[in-house]
Short mmCIF file of C-alpha atoms in Angstrom, two decimals:
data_model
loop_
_atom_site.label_atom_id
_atom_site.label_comp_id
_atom_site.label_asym_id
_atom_site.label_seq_id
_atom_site.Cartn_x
_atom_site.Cartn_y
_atom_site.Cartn_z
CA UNK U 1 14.38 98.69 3.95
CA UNK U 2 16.07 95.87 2.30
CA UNK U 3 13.71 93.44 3.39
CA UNK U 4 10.73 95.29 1.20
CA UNK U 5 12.70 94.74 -1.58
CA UNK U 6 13.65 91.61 -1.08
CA UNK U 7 9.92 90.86 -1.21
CA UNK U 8 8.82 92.83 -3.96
CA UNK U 9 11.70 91.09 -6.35
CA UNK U 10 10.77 87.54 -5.24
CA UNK U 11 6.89 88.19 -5.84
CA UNK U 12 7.40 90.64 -8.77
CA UNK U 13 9.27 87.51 -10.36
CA UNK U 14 6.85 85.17 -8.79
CA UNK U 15 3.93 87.21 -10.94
CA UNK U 16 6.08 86.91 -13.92
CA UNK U 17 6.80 83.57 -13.73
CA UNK U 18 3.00 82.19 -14.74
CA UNK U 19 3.30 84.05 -17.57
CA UNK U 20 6.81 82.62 -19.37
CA UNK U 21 4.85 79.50 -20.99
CA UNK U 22 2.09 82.09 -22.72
CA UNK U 23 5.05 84.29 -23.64
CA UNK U 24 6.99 81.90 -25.11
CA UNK U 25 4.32 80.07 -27.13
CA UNK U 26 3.48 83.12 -28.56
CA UNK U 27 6.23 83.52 -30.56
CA UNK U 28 7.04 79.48 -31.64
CA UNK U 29 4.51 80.04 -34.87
CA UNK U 30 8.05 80.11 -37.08
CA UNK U 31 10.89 77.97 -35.89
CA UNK U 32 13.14 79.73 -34.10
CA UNK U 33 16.15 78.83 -31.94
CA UNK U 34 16.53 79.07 -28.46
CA UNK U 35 18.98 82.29 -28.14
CA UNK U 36 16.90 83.94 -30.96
CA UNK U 37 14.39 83.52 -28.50
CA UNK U 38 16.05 84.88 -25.71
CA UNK U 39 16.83 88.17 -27.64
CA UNK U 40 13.79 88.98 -29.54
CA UNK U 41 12.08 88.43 -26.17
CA UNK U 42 14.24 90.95 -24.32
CA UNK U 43 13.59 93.61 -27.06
CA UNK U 44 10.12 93.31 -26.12
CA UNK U 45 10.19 93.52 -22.47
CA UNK U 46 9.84 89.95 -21.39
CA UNK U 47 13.63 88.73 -20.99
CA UNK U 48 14.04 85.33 -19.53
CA UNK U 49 17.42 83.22 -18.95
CA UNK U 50 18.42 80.70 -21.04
CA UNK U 51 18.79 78.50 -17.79
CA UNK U 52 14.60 78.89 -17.60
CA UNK U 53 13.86 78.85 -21.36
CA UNK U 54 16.17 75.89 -22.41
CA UNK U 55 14.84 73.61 -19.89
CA UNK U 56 11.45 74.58 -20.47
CA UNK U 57 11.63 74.47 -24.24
CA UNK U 58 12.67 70.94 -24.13
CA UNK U 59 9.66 70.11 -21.37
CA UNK U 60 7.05 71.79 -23.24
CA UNK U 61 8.37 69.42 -26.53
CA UNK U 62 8.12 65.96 -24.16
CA UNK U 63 4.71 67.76 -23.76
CA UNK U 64 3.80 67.25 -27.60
CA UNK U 65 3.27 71.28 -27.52
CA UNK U 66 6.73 71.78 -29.38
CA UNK U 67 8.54 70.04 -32.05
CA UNK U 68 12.11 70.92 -32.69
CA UNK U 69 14.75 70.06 -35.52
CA UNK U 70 18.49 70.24 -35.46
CA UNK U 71 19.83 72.89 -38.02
CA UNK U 72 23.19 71.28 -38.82
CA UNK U 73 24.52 72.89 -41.82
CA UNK U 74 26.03 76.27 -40.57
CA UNK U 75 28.84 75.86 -38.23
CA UNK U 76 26.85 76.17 -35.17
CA UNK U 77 24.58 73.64 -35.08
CA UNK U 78 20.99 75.17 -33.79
CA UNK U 79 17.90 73.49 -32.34
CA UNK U 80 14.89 75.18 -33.89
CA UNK U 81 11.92 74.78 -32.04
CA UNK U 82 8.01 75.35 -33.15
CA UNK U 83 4.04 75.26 -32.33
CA UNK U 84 2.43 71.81 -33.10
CA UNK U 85 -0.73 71.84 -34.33
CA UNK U 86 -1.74 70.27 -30.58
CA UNK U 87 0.63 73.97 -29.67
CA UNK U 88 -1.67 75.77 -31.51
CA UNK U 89 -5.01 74.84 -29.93
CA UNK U 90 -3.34 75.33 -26.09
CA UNK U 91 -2.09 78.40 -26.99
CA UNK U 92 -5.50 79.70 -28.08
CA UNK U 93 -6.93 78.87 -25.58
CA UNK U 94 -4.32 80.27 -22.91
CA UNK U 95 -4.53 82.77 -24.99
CA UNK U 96 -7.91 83.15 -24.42
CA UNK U 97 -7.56 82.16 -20.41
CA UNK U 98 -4.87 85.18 -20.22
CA UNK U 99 -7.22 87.74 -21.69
CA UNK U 100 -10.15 87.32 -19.52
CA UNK U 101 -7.98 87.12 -16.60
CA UNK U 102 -6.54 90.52 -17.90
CA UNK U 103 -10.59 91.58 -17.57
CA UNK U 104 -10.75 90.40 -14.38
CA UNK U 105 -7.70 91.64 -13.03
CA UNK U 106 -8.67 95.19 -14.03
CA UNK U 107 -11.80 94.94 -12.86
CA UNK U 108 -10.91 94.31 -9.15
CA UNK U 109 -7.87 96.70 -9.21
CA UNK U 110 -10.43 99.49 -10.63
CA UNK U 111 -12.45 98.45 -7.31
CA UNK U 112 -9.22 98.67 -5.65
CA UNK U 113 -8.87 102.17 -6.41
CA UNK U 114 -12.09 103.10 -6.11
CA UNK U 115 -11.77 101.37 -2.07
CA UNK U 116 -8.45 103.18 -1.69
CA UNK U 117 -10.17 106.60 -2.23
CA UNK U 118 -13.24 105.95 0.57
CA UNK U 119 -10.52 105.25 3.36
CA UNK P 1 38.94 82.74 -31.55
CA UNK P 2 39.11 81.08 -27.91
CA UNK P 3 42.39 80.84 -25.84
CA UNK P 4 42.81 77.27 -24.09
CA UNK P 5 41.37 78.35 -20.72
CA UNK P 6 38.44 79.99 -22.20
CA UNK P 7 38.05 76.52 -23.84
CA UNK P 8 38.63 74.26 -21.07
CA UNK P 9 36.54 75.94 -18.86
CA UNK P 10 33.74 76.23 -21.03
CA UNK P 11 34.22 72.66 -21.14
CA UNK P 12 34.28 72.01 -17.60
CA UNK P 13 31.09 73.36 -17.58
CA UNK P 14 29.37 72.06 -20.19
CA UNK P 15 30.67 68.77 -18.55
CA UNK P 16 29.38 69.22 -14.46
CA UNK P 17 25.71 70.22 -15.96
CA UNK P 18 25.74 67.15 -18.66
CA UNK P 19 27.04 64.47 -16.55
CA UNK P 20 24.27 65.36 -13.58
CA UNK P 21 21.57 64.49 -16.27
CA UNK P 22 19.90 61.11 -17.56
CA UNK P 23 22.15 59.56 -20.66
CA UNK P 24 20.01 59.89 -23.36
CA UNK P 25 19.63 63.06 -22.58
CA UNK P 26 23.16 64.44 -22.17
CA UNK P 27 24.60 65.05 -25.83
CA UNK P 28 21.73 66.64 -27.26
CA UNK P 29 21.98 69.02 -24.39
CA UNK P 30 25.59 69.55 -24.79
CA UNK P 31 25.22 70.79 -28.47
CA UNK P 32 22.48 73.11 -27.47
CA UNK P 33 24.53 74.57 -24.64
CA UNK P 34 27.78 75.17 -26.19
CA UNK P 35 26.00 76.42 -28.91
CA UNK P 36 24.02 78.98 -26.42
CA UNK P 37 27.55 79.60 -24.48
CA UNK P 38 29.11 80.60 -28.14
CA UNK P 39 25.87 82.92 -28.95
CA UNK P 40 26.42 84.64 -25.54
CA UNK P 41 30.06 84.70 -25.90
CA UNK P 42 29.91 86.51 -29.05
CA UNK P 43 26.92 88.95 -27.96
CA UNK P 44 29.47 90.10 -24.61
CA UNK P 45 32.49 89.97 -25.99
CA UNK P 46 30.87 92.36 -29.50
CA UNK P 47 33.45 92.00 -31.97
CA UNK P 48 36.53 92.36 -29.30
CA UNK P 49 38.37 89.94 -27.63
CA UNK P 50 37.15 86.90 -25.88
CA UNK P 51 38.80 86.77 -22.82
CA UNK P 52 38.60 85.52 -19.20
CA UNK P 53 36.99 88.15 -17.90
CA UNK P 54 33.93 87.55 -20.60
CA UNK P 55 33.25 83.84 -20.14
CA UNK P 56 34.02 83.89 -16.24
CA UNK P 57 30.81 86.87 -16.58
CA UNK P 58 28.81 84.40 -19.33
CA UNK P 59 29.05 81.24 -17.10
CA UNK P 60 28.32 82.92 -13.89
CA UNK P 61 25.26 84.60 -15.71
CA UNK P 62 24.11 81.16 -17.10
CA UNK P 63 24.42 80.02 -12.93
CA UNK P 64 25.63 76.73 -11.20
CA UNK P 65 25.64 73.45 -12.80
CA UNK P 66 23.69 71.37 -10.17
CA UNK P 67 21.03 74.38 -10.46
CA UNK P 68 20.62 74.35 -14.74
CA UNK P 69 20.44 70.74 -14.49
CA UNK P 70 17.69 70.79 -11.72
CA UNK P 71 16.03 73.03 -13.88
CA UNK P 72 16.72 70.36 -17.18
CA UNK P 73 15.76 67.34 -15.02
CA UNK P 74 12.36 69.15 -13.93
CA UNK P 75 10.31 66.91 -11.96
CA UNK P 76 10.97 67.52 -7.83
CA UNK P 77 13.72 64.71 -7.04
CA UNK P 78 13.42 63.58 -3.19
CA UNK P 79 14.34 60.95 -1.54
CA UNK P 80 12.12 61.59 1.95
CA UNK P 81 9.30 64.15 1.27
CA UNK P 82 7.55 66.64 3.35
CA UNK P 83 5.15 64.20 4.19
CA UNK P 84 7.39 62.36 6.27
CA UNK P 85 10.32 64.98 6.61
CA UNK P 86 9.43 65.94 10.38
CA UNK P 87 9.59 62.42 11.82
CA UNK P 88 12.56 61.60 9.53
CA UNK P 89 14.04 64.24 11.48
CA UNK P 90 13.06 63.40 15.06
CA UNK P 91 13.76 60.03 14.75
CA UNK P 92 17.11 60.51 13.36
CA UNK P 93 17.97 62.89 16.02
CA UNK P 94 16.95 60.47 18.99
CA UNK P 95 18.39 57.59 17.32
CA UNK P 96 21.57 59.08 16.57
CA UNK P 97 22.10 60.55 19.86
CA UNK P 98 21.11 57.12 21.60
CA UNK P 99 23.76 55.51 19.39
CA UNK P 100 26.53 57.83 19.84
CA UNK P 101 25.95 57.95 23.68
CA UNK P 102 25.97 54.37 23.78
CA UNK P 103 28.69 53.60 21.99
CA UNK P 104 30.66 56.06 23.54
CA UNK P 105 30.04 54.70 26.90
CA UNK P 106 30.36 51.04 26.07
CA UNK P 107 34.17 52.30 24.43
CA UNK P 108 35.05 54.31 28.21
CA UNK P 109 33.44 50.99 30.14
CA UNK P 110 35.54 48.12 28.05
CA UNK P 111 38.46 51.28 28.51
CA UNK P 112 38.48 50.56 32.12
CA UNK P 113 37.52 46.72 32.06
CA UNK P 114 40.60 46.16 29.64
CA UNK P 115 42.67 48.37 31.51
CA UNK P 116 45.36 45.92 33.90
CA UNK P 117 47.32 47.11 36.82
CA UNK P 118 51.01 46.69 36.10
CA UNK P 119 53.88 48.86 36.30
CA UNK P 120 55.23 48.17 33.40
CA UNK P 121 52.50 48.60 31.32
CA UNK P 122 52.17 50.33 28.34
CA UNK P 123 50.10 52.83 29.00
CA UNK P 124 50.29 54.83 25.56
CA UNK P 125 50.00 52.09 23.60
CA UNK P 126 46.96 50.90 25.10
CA UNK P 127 45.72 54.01 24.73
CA UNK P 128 46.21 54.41 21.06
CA UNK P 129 44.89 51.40 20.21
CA UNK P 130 41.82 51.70 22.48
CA UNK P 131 41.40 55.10 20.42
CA UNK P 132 41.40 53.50 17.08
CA UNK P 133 39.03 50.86 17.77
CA UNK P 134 36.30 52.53 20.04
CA UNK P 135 36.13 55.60 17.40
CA UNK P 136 35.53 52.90 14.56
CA UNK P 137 32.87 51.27 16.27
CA UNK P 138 31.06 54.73 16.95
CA UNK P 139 31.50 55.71 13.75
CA UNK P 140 30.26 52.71 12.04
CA UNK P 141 27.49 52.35 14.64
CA UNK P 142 26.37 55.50 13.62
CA UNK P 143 26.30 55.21 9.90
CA UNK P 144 24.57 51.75 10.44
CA UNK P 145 21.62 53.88 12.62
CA UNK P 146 21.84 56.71 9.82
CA UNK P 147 21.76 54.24 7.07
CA UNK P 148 18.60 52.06 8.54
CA UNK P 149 16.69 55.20 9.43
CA UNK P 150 16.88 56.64 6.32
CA UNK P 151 16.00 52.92 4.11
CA UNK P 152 12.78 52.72 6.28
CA UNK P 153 11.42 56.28 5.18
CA UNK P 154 12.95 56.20 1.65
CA UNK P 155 11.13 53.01 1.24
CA UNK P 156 7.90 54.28 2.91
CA UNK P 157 7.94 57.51 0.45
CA UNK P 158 8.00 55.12 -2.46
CA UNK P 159 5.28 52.76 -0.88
CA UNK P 160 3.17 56.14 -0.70
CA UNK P 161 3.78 57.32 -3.58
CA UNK P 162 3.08 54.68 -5.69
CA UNK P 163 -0.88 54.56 -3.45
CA UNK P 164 -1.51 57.85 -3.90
CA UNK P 165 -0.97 57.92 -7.40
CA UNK P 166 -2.04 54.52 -8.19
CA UNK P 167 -5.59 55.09 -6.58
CA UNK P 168 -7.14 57.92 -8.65
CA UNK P 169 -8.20 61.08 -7.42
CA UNK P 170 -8.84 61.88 -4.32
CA UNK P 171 -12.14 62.54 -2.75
CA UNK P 172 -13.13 63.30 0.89
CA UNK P 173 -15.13 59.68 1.95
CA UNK P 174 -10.69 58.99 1.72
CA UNK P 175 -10.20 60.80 4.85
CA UNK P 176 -9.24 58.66 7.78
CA UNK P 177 -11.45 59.34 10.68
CA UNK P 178 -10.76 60.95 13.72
CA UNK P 179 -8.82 58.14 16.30
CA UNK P 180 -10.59 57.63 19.09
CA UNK P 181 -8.51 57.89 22.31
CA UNK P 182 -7.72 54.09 22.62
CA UNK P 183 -6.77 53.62 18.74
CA UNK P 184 -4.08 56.27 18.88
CA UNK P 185 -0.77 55.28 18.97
CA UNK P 186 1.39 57.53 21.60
CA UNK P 187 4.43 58.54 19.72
CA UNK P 188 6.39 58.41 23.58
CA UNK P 189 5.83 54.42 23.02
CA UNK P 190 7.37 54.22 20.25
CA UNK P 191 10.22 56.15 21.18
CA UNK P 192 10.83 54.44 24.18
CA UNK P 193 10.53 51.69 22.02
CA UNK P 194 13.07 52.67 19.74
CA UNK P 195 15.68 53.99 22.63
CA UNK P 196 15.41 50.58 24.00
CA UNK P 197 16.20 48.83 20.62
CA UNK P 198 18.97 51.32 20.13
CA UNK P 199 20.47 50.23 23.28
CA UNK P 200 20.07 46.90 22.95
CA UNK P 201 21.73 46.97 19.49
CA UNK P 202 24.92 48.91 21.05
CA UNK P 203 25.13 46.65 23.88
CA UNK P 204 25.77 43.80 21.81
CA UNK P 205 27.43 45.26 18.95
CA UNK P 206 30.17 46.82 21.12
CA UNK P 207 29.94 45.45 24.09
CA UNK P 208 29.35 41.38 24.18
CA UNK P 209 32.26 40.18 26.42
CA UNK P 210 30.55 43.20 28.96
CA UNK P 211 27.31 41.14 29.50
CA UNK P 212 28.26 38.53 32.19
CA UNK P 213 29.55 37.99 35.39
CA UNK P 214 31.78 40.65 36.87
CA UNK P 215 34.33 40.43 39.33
CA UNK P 216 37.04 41.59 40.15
CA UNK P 217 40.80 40.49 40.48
CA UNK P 218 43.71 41.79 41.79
CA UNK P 219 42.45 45.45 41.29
CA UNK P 220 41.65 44.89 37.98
CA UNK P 221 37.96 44.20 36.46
CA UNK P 222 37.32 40.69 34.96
CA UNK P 223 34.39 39.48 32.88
CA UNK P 224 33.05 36.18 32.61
CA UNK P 225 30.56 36.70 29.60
CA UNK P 226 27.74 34.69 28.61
CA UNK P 227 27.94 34.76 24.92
CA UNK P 228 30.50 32.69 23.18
CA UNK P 229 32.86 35.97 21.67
CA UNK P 230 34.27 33.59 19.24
CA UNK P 231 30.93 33.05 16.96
CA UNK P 232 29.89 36.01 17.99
CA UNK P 233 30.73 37.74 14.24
CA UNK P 234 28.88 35.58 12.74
CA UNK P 235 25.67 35.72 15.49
CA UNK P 236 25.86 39.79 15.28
CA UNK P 237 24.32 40.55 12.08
CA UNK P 238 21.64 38.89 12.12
CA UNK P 239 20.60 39.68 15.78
CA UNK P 240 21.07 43.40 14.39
CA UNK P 241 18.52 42.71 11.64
CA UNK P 242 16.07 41.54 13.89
CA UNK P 243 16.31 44.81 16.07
CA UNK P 244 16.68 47.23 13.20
CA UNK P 245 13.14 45.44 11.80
CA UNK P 246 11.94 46.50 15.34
CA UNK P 247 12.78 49.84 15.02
CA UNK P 248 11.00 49.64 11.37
CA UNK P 249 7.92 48.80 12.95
CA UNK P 250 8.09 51.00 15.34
CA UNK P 251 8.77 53.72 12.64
CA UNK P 252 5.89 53.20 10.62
CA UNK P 253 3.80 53.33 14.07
CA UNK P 254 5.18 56.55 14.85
CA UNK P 255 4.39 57.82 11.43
CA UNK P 256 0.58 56.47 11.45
CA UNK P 257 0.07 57.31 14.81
CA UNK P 258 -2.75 54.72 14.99
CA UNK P 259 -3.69 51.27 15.04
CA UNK P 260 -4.81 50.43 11.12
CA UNK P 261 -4.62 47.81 8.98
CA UNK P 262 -0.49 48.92 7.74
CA UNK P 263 0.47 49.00 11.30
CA UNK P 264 -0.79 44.96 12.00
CA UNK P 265 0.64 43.89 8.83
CA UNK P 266 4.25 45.34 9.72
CA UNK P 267 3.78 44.56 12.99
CA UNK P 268 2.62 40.90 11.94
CA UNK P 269 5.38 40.44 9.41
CA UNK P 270 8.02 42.21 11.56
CA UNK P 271 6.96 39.76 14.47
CA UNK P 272 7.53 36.56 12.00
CA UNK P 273 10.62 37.38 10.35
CA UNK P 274 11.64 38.38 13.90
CA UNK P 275 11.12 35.14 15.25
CA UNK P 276 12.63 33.35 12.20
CA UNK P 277 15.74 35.16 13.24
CA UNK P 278 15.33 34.20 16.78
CA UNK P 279 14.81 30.24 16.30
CA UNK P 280 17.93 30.41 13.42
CA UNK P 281 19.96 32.31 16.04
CA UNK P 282 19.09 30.54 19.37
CA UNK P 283 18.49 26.93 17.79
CA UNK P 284 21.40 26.64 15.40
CA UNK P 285 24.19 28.61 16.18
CA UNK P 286 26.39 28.62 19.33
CA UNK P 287 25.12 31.64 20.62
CA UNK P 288 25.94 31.11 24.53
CA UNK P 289 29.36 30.39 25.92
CA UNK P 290 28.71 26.44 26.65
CA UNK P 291 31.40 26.94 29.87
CA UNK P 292 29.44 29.81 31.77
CA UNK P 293 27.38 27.87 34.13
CA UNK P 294 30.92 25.55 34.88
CA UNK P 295 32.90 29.07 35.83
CA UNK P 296 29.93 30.60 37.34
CA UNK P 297 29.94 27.79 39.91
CA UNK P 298 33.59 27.63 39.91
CA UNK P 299 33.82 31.54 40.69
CA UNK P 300 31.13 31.20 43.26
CA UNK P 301 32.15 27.90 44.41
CA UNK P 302 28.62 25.93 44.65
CA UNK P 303 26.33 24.22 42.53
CA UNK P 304 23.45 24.82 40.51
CA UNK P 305 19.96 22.86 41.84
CA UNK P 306 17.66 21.31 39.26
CA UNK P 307 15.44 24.20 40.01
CA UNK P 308 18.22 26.89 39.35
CA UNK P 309 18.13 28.03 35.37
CA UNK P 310 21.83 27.62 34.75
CA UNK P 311 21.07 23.77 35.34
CA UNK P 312 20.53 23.34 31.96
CA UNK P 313 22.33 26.48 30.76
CA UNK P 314 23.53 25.21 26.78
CA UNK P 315 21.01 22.40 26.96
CA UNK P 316 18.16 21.45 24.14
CA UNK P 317 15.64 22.53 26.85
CA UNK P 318 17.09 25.85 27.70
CA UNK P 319 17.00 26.40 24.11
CA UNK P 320 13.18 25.39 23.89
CA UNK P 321 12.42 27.25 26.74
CA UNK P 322 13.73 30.08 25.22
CA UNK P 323 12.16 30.32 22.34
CA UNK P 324 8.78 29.93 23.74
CA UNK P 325 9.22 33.20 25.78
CA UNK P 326 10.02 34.57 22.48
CA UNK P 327 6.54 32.73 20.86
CA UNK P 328 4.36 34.11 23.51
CA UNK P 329 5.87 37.68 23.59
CA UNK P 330 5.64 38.04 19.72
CA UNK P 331 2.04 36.06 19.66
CA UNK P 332 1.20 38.59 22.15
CA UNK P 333 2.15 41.51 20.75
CA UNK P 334 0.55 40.69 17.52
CA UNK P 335 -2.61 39.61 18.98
CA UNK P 336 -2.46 42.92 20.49
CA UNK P 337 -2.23 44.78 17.54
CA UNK P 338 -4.53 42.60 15.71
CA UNK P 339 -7.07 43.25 17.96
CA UNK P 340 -6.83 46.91 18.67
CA UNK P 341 -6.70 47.34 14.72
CA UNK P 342 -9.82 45.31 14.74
CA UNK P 343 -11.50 47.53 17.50
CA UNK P 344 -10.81 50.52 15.94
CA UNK P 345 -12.34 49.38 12.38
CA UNK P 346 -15.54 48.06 13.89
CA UNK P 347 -16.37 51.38 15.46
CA UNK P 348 -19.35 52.73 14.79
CA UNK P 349 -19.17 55.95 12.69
#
């Protein structure tokens, strides 16, 4: 069954997708560059390309939710990217969005189960 | 560290994504991606050698230009939206098939009109010339259709766009109300409609010295047309215009579907500008060949009475007359639409 795969992937991703933003503002408190990014947030789980995260670093700065600063001095020059201050608040309060969705979410797939078991 | 190909084709890349993006944009971007492509490099390659193998693997991991810059530029770039996507579509098709009939007939018709009876005639040659200018004019026929088509949506996408976001949000006292039978539009009219202009446009694009007085002579098909060929290049585009605005306002008909205040305001400046053309065409330049009605009555050996037409074919009156048929049918037709537009706002909700 290809097909069911095929599926799952595209609304596994789909799923994951809503939560990149959150993800990524989570860890912009210290400036940090954009493959830094990319690594520390496949150690923990939550890899993303650098195709997505580039682009969306730069639209989440035209957003006045990032500021960024060109690190010259070493031989690679790096584009270090952190939180505002206007970051901060948003992400606090997706923060706080995500968690009671996280409530709610486990509330009706507790129901879920419970449903599943009658049938 | 890198080799020249792993260079250049790093630099190829770098190159199709930056040049797809806006210019201010485009060097920051480049020193953030090579800088990313030299991180990744690095991380595959892990202290070894940096070969083909590991940047072909980096580059194809990082994905097709067009697609990273799509994902750089953001914002959904179209030029005809959903919208409006279906009837783009259906138009195009009819249009385009109208066209490329047409034309393709017109070319086999003027094959055979052209065509004299001779033994020692050169067939071939004929031939290959015949080829080379029929499959220009279809081609260039079709483009034009393509080309005017696609203006008219592109430019009513904008028009939308710019009055749905201009007018703030949306609420449901917006919603246009059900048409009543008699204020709906029938798309088949307006296709009709736009097969007719189609045809009319081919016919005299491709076809002028067809439209006349046939007869034939000594086996062979002669023409006596009643447009002077020689201005003709100069009459053309501007009768063109005046038919591609019909098919415009026929367009934006098909696309409303009823009669409302857009539709009598094309249809009212369509119908103006259309007659504009028509009194510039017909009044100052020498549209009709001045010697028809003399070979006409030649050919059919008689003479035209004062109540026969061709009396005063070329004349200031036959040019007056004229463009009074063409007053009354535009004044008509926007009187038309004026009023069913009017109708259909008056009714009682």
């Amino acid at each position: 069954m290809g097909g069911k795969t095929d599926i799952l992937d595209s609304l596994t991703l789909e799923l994951r997708r809503g939560t990149i933003v959150l993800s990524v503002l989570s860890q912009l408190d210290t400036p940090k560059y954009g493959y830094a990014l990319v690594q520390s947030m496949e150690k923990r789980g939550a890899g993303i390309e650098p195709g997505t995260l580039y682009p969306l670093l730069r639209r989440l700065e035209k957003q006045g939710l990032l500021v960024s600063e060109w690190e010259t001095e070493s031989a690679k020059p790096r584009k270090y990217y952190r939180r505002t201050p206007f970051g901060d608040g948003i992400y606090l309060r997706l923060r706080e969005q995500w968690e009671q969705l996280v409530q709610n979410m486990e509330q009706l797939l507790k129901e879920g189960v419970q449903h599943e078991k009658t049938i | 560290m890198k080799k020249p190909y792993e260079q250049e084709i790093v630099d190829r890349y770098v190159y199709d994504v930056v040049r797809r993006l806006p210019q201010v944009q485009r060097a920051d971007i480049e020193k953030e991606l090579r800088t990313l492509i030299e991180d990744l490099l690095e991380e595959r390659a892990a202290g070894g050698p940096c070969g083909k193998q590991v940047v072909d693997e980096v580059l194809s991991g990082l994905g097709s230009p067009a697609l990273l810059a799509t994902q750089y530029r953001g914002a959904d770039r179209h030029l005809i939206g959903g919208e409006y996507y279906d009837a783009y579509w259906w138009i195009l098709k009819i249009v385009l098939l109208c066209v490329g009939a047409g034309t393709v007939i017109a070319a086999i018709v003027s094959f055979f009109v052209g065509l004299p009876v001779s033994d020692s005639f050169d067939y071939s040659r004929y031939f290959t010339d015949w080829l080379a200018d029929n499959i220009q004019t279809v081609v260039s026929a079709l483009a034009l259709a393509f080309a005017t088509i696609t203006i008219a949506f592109a430019v009513m996408e904008r028009c939308q766009a710019k009055i749905s976001m201009g007018g703030g949000s949306w609420t449901p006292d917006r919603l246009p109300q059900v048409p009543d039978r008699k204020e709906i539009i029938k798309p088949s009219e307006s296709v009709i409609s736009i097969v007719a202009l189609v045809v009319f446009m081919v016919l005299l694009a491709v076809a002028p010295h067809l439209i006349g007085y046939w007869k034939v002579v000594e086996g062979s098909l002669q023409v006596i047309s009643i447009f002077d060929l020689e201005a003709w290049p100069r009459v053309l585009p501007l009768l063109l215009l005046g038919f591609a605005l019909g098919i415009v306002q026929e367009v934006v008909k098909l696309v409303k579907g009823r009669y409302c205040t857009t539709v009598a305001a094309v249809t009212a400046a369509v119908n103006l500008v259309s007659f504009g053309i028509v009194t510039v065409v017909f009044g100052c330049m020498p549209v009709w060949n001045q010697k028809y009605a003399q070979q006409l009555a030649a050919e059919l050996q008689k003479t035209f009475g004062e109540h026969d037409l061709l009396s005063i074919w070329g004349e200031g009156r036959f040019t007056l007359l004229l463009l009074g048929v063409f007053f009354l049918a535009y004044a008509l037709d926007t009187a038309v639409v004026f009023y069913r537009t009017f109708r259909a706002q008056r009714r009682p909700v």
